[in-house]
Every structure is written in C-alpha cells, then in structure tokens.
mmCIF file of C-alpha atoms in Angstrom:
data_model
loop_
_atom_site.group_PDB
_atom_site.id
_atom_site.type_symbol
_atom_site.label_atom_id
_atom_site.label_comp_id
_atom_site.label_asym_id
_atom_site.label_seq_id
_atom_site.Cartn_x
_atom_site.Cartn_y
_atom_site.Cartn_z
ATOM 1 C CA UNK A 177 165.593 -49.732 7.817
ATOM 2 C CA UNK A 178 168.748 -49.015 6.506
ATOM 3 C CA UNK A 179 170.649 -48.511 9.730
ATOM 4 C CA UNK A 180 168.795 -52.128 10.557
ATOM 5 C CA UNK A 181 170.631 -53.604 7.426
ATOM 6 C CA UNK A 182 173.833 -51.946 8.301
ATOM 7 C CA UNK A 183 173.835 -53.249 11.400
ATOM 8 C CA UNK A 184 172.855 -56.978 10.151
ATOM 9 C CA UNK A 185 175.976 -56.488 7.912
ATOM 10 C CA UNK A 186 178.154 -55.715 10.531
ATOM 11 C CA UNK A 187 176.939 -58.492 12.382
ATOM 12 C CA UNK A 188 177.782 -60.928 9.893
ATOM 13 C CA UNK A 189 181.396 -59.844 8.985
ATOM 14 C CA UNK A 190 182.026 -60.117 12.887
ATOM 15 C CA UNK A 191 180.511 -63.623 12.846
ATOM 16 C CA UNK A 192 182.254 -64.700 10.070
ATOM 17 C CA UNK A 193 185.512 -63.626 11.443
ATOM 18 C CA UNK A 194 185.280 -65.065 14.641
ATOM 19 C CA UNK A 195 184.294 -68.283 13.107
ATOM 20 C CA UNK A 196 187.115 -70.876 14.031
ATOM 21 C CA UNK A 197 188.951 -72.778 11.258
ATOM 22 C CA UNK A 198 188.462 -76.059 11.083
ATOM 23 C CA UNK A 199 190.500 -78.353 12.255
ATOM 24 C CA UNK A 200 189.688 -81.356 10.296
ATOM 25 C CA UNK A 201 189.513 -82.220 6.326
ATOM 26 C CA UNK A 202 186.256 -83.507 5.122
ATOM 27 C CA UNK A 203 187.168 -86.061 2.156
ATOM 28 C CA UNK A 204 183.922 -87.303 0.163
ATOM 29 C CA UNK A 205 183.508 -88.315 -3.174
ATOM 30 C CA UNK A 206 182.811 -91.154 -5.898
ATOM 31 C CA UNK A 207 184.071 -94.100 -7.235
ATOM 32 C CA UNK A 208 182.686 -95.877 -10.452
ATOM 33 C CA UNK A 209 183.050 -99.622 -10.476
ATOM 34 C CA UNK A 210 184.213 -99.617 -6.819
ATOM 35 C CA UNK A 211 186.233 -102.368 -6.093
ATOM 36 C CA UNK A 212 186.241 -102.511 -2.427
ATOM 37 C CA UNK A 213 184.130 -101.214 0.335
ATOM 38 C CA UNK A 214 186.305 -99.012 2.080
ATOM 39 C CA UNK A 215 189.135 -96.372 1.353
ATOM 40 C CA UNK A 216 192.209 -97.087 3.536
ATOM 41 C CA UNK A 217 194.310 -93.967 4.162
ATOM 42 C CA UNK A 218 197.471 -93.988 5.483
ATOM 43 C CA UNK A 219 200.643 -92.412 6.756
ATOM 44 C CA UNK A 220 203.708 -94.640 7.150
ATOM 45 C CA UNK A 221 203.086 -95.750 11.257
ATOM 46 C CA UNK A 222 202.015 -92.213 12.141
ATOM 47 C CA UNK A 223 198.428 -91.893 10.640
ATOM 48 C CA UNK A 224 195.752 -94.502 9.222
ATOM 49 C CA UNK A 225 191.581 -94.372 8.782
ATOM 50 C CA UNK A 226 189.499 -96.238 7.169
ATOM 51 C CA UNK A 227 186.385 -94.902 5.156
ATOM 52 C CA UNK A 228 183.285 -96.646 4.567
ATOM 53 C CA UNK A 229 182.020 -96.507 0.593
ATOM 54 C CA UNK A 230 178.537 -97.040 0.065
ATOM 55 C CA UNK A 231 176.920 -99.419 -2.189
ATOM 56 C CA UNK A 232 176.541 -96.561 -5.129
ATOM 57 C CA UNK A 233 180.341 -95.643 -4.605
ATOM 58 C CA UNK A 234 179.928 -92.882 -2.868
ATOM 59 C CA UNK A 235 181.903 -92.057 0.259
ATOM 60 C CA UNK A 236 182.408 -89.382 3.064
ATOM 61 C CA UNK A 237 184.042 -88.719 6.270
ATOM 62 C CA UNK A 238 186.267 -85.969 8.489
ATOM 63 C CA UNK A 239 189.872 -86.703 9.360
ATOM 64 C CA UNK A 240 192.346 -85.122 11.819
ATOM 65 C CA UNK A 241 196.028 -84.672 10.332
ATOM 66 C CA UNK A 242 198.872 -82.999 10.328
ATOM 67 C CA UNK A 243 199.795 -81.164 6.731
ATOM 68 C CA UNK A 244 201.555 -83.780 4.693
ATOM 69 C CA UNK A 245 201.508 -86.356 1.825
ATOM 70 C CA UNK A 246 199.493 -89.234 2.692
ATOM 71 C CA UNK A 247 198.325 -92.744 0.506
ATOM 72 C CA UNK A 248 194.974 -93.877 -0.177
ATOM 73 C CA UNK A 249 193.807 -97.187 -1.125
ATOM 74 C CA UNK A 250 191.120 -98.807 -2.987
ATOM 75 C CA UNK A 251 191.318 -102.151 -2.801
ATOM 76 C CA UNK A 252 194.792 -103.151 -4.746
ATOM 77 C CA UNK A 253 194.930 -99.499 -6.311
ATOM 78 C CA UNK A 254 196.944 -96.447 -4.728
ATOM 79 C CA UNK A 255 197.368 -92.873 -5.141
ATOM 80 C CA UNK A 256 198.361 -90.103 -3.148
ATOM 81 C CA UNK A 257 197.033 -87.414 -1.613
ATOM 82 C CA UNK A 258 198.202 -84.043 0.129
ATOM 83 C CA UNK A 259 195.841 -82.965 3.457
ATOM 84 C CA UNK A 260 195.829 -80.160 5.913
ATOM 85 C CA UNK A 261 193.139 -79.292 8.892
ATOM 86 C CA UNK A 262 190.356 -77.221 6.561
ATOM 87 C CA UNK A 263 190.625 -78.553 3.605
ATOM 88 C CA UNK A 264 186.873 -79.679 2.314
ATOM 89 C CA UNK A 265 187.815 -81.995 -0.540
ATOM 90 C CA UNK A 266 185.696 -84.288 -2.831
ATOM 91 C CA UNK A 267 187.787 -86.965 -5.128
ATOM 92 C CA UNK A 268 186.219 -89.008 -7.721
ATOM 93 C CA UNK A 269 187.679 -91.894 -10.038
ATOM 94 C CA UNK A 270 186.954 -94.975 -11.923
ATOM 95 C CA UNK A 271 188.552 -98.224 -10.888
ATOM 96 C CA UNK A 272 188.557 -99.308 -14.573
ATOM 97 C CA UNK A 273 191.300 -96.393 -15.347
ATOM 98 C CA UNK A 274 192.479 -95.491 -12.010
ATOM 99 C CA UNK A 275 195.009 -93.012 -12.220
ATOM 100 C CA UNK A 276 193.770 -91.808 -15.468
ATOM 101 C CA UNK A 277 190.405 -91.022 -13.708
ATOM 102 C CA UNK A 278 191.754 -89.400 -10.672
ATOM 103 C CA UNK A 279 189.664 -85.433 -9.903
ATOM 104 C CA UNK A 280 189.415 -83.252 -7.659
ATOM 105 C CA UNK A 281 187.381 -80.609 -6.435
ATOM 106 C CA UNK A 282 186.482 -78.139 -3.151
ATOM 107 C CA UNK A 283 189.418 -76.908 -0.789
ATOM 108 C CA UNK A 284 192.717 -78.385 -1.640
ATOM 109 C CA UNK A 285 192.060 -79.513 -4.916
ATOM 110 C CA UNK A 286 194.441 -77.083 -6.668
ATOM 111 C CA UNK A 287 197.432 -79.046 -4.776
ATOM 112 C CA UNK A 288 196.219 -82.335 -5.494
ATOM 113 C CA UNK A 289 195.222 -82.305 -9.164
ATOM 114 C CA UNK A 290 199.015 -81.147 -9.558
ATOM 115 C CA UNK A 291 199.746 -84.508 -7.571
ATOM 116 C CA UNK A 292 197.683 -86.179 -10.213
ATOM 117 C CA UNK A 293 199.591 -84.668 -13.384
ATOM 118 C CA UNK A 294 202.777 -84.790 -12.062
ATOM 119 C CA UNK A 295 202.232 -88.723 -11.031
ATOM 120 C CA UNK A 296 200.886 -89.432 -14.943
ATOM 121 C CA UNK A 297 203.689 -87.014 -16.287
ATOM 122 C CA UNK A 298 206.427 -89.023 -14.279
ATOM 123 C CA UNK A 299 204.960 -92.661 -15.913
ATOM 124 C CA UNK A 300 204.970 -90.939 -19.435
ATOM 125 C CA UNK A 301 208.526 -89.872 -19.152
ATOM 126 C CA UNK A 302 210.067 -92.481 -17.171
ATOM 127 C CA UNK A 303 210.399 -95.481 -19.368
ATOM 128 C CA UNK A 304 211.744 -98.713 -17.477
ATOM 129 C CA UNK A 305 214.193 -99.305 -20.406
ATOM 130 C CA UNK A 306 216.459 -96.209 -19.423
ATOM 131 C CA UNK A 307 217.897 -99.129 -17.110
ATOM 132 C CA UNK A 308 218.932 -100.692 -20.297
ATOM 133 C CA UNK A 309 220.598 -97.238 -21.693
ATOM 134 C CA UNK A 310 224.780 -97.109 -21.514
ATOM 135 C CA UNK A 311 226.024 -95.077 -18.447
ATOM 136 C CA UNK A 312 226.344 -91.811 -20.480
ATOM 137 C CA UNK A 313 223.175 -91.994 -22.243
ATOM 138 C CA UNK A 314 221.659 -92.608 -18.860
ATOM 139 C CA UNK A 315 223.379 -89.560 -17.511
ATOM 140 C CA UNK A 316 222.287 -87.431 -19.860
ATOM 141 C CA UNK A 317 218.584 -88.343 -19.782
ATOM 142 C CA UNK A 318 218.423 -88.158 -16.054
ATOM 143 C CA UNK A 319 219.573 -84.736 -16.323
ATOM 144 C CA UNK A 320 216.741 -84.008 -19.173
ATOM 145 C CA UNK A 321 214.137 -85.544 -16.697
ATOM 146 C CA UNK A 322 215.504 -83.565 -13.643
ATOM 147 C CA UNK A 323 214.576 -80.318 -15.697
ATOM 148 C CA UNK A 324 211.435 -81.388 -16.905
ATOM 149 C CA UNK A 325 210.156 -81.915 -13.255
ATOM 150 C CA UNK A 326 211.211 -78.350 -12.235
ATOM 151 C CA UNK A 327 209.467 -76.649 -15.588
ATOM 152 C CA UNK A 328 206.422 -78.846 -14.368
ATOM 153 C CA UNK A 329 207.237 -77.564 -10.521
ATOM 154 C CA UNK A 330 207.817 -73.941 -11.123
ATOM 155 C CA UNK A 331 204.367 -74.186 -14.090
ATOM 156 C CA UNK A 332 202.547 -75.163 -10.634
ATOM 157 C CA UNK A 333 203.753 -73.439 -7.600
ATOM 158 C CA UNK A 334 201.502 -71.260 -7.131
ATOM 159 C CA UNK A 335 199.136 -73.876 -6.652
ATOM 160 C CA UNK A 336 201.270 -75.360 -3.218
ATOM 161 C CA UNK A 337 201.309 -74.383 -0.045
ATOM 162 C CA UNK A 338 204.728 -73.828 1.201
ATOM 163 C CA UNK A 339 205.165 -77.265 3.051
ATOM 164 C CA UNK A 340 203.676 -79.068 -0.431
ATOM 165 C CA UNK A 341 206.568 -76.547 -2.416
ATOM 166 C CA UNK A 342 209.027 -77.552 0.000
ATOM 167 C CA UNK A 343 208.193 -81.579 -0.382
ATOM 168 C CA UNK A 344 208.505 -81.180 -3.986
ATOM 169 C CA UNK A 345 211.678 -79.241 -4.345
ATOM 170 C CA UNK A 346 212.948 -82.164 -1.843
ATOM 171 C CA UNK A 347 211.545 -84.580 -4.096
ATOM 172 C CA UNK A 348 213.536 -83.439 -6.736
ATOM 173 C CA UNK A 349 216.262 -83.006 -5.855
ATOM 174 C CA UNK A 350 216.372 -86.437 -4.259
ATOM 175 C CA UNK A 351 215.620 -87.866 -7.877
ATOM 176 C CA UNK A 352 218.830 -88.146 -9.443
ATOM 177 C CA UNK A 353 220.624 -89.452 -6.482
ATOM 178 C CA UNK A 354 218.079 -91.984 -6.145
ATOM 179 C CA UNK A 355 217.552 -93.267 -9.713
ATOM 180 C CA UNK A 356 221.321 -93.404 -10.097
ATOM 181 C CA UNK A 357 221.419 -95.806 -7.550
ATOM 182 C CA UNK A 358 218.891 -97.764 -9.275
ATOM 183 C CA UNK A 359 220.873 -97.700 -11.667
ATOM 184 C CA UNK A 360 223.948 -98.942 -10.427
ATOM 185 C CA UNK A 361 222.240 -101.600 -8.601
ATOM 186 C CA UNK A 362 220.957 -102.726 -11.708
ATOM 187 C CA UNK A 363 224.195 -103.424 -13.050
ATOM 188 C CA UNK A 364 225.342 -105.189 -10.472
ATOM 189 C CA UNK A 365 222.240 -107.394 -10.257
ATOM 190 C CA UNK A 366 222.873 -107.991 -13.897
ATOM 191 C CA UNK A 367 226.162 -109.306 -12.921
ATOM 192 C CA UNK A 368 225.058 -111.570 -10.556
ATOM 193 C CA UNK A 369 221.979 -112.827 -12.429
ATOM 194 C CA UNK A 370 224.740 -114.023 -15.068
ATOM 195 C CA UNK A 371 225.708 -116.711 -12.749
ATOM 196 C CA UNK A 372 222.018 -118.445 -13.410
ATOM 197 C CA UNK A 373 222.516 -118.497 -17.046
ATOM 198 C CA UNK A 374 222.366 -122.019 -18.380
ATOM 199 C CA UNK A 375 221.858 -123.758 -15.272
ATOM 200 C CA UNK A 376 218.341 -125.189 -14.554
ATOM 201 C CA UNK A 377 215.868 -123.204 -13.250
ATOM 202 C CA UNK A 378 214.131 -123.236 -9.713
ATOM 203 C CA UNK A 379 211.058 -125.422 -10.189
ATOM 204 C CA UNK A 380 206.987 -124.258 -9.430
ATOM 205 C CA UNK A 381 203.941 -125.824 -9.183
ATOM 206 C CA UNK A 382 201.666 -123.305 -8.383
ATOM 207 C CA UNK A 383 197.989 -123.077 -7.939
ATOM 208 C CA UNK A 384 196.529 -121.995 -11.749
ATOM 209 C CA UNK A 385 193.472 -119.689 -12.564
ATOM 210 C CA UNK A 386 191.734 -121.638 -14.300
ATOM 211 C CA UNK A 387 191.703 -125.282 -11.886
ATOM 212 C CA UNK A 388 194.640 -127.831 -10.730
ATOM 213 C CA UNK A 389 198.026 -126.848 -10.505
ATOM 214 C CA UNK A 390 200.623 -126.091 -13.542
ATOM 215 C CA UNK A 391 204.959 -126.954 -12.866
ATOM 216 C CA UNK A 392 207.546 -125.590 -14.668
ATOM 217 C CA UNK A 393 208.516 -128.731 -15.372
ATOM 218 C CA UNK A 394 205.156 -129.266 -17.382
ATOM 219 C CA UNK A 395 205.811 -126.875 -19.696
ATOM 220 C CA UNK A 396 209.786 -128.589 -21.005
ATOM 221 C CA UNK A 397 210.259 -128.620 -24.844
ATOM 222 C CA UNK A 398 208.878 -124.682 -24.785
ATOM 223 C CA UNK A 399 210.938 -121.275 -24.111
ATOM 224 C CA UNK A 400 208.812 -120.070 -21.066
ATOM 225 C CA UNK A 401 208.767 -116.477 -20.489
ATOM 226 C CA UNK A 402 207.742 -115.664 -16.831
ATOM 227 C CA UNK A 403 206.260 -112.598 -15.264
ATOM 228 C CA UNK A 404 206.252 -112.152 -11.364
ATOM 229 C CA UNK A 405 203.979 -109.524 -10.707
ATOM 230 C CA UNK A 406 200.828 -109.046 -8.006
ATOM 231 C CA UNK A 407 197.541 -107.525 -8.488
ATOM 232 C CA UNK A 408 198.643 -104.035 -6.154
ATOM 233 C CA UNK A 409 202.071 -103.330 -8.091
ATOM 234 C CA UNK A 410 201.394 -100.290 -10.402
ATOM 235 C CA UNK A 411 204.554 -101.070 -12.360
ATOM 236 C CA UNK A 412 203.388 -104.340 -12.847
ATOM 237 C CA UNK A 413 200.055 -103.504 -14.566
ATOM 238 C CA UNK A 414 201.286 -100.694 -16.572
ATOM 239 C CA UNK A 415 203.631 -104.545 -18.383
ATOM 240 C CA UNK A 416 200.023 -105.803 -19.177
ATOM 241 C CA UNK A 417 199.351 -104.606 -22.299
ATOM 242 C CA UNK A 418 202.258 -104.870 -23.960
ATOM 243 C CA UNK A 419 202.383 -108.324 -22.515
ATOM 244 C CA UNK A 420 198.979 -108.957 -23.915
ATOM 245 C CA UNK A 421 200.106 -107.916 -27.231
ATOM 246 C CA UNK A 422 203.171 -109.945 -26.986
ATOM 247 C CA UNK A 423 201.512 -113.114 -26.334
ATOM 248 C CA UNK A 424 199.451 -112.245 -29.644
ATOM 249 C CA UNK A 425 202.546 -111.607 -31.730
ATOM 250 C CA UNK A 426 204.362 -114.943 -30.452
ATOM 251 C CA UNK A 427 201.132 -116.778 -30.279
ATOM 252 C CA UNK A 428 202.351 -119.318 -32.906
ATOM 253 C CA UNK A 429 205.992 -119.567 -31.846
ATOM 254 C CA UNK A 430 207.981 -122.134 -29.174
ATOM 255 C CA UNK A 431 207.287 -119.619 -26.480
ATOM 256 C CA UNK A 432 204.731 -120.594 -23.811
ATOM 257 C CA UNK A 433 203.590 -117.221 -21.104
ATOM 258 C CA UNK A 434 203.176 -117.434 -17.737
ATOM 259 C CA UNK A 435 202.496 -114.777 -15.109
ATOM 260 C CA UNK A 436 203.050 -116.074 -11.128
ATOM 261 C CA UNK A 437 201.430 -113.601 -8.768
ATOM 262 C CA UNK A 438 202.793 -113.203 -5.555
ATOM 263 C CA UNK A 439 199.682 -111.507 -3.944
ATOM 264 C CA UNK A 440 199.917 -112.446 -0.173
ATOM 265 C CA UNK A 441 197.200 -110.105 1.114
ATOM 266 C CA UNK A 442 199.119 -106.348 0.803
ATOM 267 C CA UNK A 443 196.237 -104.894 -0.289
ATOM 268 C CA UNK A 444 193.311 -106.925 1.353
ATOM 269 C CA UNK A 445 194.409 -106.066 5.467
ATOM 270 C CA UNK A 446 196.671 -109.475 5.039
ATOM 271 C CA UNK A 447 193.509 -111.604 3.982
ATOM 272 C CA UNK A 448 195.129 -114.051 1.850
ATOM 273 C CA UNK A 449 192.091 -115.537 1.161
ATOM 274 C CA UNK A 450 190.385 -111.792 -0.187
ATOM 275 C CA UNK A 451 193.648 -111.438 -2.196
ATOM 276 C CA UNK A 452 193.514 -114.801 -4.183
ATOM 277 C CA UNK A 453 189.772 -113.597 -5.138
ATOM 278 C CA UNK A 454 191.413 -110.207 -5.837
ATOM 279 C CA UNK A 455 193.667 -111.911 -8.113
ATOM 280 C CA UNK A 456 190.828 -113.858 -9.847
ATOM 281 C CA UNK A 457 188.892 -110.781 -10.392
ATOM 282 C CA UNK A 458 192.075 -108.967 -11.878
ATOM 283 C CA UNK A 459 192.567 -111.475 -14.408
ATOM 284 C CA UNK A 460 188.924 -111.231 -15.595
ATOM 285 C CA UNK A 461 188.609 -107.784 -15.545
ATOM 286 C CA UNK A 462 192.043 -107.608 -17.844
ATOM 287 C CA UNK A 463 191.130 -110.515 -20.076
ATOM 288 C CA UNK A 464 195.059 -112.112 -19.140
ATOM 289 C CA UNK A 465 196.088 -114.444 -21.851
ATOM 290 C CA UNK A 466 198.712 -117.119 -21.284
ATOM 291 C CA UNK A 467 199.039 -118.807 -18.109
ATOM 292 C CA UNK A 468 197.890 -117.396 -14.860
ATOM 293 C CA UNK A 469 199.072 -118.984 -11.265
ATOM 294 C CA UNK A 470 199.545 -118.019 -7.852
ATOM 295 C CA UNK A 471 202.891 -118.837 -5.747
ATOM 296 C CA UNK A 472 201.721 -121.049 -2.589
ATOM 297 C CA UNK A 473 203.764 -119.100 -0.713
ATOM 298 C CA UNK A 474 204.083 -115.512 -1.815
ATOM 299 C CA UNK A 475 207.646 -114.194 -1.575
ATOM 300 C CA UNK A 476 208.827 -116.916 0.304
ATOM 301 C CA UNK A 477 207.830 -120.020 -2.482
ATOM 302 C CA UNK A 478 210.959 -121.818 -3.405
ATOM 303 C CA UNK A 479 210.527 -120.168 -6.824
ATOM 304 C CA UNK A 480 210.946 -116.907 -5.613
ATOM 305 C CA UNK A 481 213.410 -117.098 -3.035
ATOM 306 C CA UNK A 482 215.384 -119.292 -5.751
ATOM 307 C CA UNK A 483 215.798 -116.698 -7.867
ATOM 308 C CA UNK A 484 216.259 -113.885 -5.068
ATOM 309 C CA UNK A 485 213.307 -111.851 -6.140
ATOM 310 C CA UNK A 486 212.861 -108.753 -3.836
ATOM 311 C CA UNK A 487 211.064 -106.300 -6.177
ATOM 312 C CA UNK A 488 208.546 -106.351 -8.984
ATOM 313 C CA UNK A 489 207.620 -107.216 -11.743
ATOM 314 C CA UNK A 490 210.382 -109.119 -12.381
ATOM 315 C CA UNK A 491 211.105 -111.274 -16.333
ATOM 316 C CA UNK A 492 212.675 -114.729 -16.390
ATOM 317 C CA UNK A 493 213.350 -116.507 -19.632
ATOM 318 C CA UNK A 494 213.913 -119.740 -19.578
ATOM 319 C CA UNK A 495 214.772 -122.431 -22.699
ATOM 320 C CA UNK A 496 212.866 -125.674 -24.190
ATOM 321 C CA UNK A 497 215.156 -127.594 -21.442
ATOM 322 C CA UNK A 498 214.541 -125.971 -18.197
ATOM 323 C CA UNK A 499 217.303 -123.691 -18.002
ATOM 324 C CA UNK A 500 218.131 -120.125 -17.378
ATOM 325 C CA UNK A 501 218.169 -118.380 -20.634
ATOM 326 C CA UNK A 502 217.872 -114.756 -18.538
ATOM 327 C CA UNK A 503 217.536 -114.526 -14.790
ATOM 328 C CA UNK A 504 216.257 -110.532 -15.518
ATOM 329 C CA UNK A 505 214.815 -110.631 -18.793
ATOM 330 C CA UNK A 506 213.966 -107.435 -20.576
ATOM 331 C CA UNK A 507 210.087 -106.709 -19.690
ATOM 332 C CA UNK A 508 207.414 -106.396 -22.403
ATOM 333 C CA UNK A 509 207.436 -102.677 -23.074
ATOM 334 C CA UNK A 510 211.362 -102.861 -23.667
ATOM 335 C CA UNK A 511 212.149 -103.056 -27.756
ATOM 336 C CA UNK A 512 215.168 -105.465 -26.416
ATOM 337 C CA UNK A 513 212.397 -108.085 -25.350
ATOM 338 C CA UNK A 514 211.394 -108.762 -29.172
ATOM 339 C CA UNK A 515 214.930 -108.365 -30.320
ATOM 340 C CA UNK A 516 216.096 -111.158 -27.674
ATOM 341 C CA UNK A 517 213.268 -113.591 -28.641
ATOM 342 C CA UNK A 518 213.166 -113.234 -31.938
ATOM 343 C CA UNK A 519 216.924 -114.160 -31.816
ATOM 344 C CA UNK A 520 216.463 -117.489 -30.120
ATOM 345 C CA UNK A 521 216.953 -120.600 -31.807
ATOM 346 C CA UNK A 522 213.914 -123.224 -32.895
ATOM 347 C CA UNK A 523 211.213 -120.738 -31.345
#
C-alpha cells in the first residue's frame, strides 16, 4: 500500500511538472454600481478586448498579451493595469469611488495593488498649484517628489517582475524632465493668455442640463467663472469638490458658475449620443451646482477653439461685461482662486 502511495506521489510531481504554463491571463472580478456593460482594455494600437460585465457586475474572460502596462476602462473611468501570460487575476471596485476602490487578488496582484498605491500616492503629492510655485520653489519640490517615488519604488520592488522594475525606474526618471516641461510651457502659455485680458470673450450658447440653451452673453452684469472639463478627465473630477464648495462659499456674491463639457464620445466607442447621457448621469450622480452645458461641438465649438483649449480642465474668468478677466484662471483647489476673487471689484 505504501509503495502504491509512493508511486501515486511520484506520479503527481511528474504531472505537475510537465504541466504547461499558461499562456493567457484570466481577468474576472466585480464592480459595484457598474456603470457600463463592458470593460474595454487597451494597449496604445498594439492590443485591445473588450469584456462583457454581467447584470450583477460581475465579469470574466482570458486574454493573450505580451508583459506590459495596459489601460482599462469602465465606462468614462480608467486605471491601469500590468499583465503577463499566467497571471490568474480577479479586480474588484466601486464606480462611486473608483480609484479609491481599486483591489486585487490571485496571480499578479502583488504588482498591481503597487500600481494602485503608487497612482493614489502620486494624486496626494502632486498638487496642480506647484504650476503656480516660483521657478526655485518648483525646483526644489520636484526634486522632493523625485525621492519620494524611489522610497515608494525601492519599499515595493520586490513585488515587480523585472520588466514592471524596469518600467518604473524609466518612469522615474522620465518625471522630472517631463514635469519641467510642463512647467515651462505653463509659463509661456501664461504669457500668451495675457494677450486675452480685457478683451471680450469668445461667445457660447451651448446645450444646458437642465432644458434650452444658456449664452455667455445671458449671463452679462455677473463675473462668470468657467470650467471646461468632460465626464472621462480624472483631473477634472478630482476640481469637483472644491468647486462644489466654492459655489457654496460665493453663493451670494456677483459670481455666476458654469461648467462646459466637452464630452464628444472618448469614452462611449465615439457615441456622442451615449456620451451626452454619460454626461447627464455624471451630473446627477455628483449633485453639480451652478450651471451645467455641453459644447455643440466638442473641441472644435467656437468657444473652445477661441480660446485655444487643448488640455483639461481648463478656468476662465471673465467680468460683469463680457471680458477676459483670466484666460487660465487658477482652478478651485488652488488657495490663489479665493485670493483672486475675493479681490475683484463689486462681486
């Protein structure tokens, strides 16, 4: 009997080594409050898949890949993931707080729960307003955040694989190359957004949330601050709550809010018509305050192209008379925002 058992032992240590790796990833999981009913993952032009989610959120399916960083999408929320042939991983979030909500578990969830700290570490510590800081200041937190992401890379390594390490050493040390640049462009486009100052502004009459259309022009005799965001720009939504609280705060003053989406269907496979109802939703779920419209054209409205936006979210101010007060106003997490309104005269 025990020679049998011996033997059965053997047998399975030889089956289990001559069992193939896979040569796939199985991704399954949850989502709570599932705002879409697929996944869409995606790299750049090389790799994309899209995943059914069932009617109780949950979701699963095996994907071919090459070992690498790729972006998944629910609806008008991103994150991102790392994958390699083998891994068996299970993710589960809840569209309500998104990135907060982000887990992992099975094969390859070491590597990407680091993704998900690192990604909420990176919002914590950078603050839009070190655009506003004086060169040197700027220079000397850039090198503060530069060393906080390798204390956070070398806590973790042992968690990466070596192409993951190598990303995120790359990563790194493109950072302060790349957010210098930022920087400089942002004084430059500070230089040219002077030009706009006191001249009258573009004009809109967009589409509004709540029925009919609103102008610009409508709303002469009040300072009109204006937020150009859309429903899939992280950076964007982050602004809502201090914009929220802002419109609360000013609620009594000569100040009148308005938010113009440019959602054109990023998001929603190009459906225009799926990302105006995406925007709808968004501004219910949030409970947005002041005035909510949608540019009839997306990026390419007169509004927008008037006033060269590229990137978002992007501030305007403009005065009682319908001209440029700031072509790149401070945005609503920035102390400088309260400082310049509070400073304006008759609001």
């Amino acid at each position: 009997m025990k020679k049998l058992l011996l033997c059965l032992s053997v047998f399975a240590i030889v089956a289990c080594k001559d069992e193939a790796p896979k040569d796939y990833v199985t991704l399954s999981g949850k989502i709570e409050n599932k705002s879409s009913d697929s996944l869409f993952i995606y790299q750049g032009r090389t790799f994309s898949k899209t995943i059914k989610v069932n009617e109780d959120g949950t979701f699963t399916d095996t994907l071919k890949v090459a070992p690498g960083m790729y972006g998944v999408y629910d609806g008008n929320e991103s994150t991102s993931l790392y994958l390699k042939n083998g891994y068996d991983l299970n993710l589960t979030l809840n569209t309500k707080e998104f990135d907060e909500s982000i887990k992992f578990s099975g094969e390859g969830a070491e590597a990407n729960n680091y993704l998900v700290e690192k990604a909420l570490m990176q919002e914590n510590l950078i603050e839009p307003s070190i655009f506003d800081l004086e060169e040197a200041d700027f220079n000397a937190k850039v090198v503060e955040l530069e060393n906080e992401m390798n204390t956070f890379l070398d806590k973790n390594a042992t968690a990466l694989d070596s192409t993951l390490l190598a990303n995120e050493k790359m990563q790194i040390s493109q950072f302060k190359p790349g957010i210098t640049g930022a920087y400089k462009q942002q004084q430059a486009r500070a230089a040219q957004f002077a030009s706009y100052i006191g001249k009258p502004s573009p004009n809109f009459d967009f589409e509004n949330v709540k029925g009919g259309k609103t102008a610009l022009t409508d709303l002469k005799g009040k300072y009109v601050y204006i937020d150009v965001w859309a429903t899939w720009c992280g950076p964007c939504i982050r602004e809502i709550p201090d914009l929220k609280k802002l419109e609360k705060d000013f609620h009594d003053k000569n100040i009148q809010f308005v938010s113009v989406s440019v959602d054109d269907g990023r998001g929603f496979k190009g459906d225009v018509a799926a990302a105006k109802e995406g925007w709808k939703k968004m501004i219910a779920e949030k409970e947005l305050g002041g005035i909510q419209v949608i540019s009839d054209n997306g990026w390419k409205s007169d509004f927008v192209q008037g006033f060269k936006i590229n990137g978002i979210p992007r501030f305007i101010l403009i005065d009682p008379a319908g001209n440029v007060v700031n072509a790149d106003a401070p945005r609503p997490s920035s102390p400088k925002l309260r400082e310049v309104l509070n400073n304006l005269e008759n609001i």
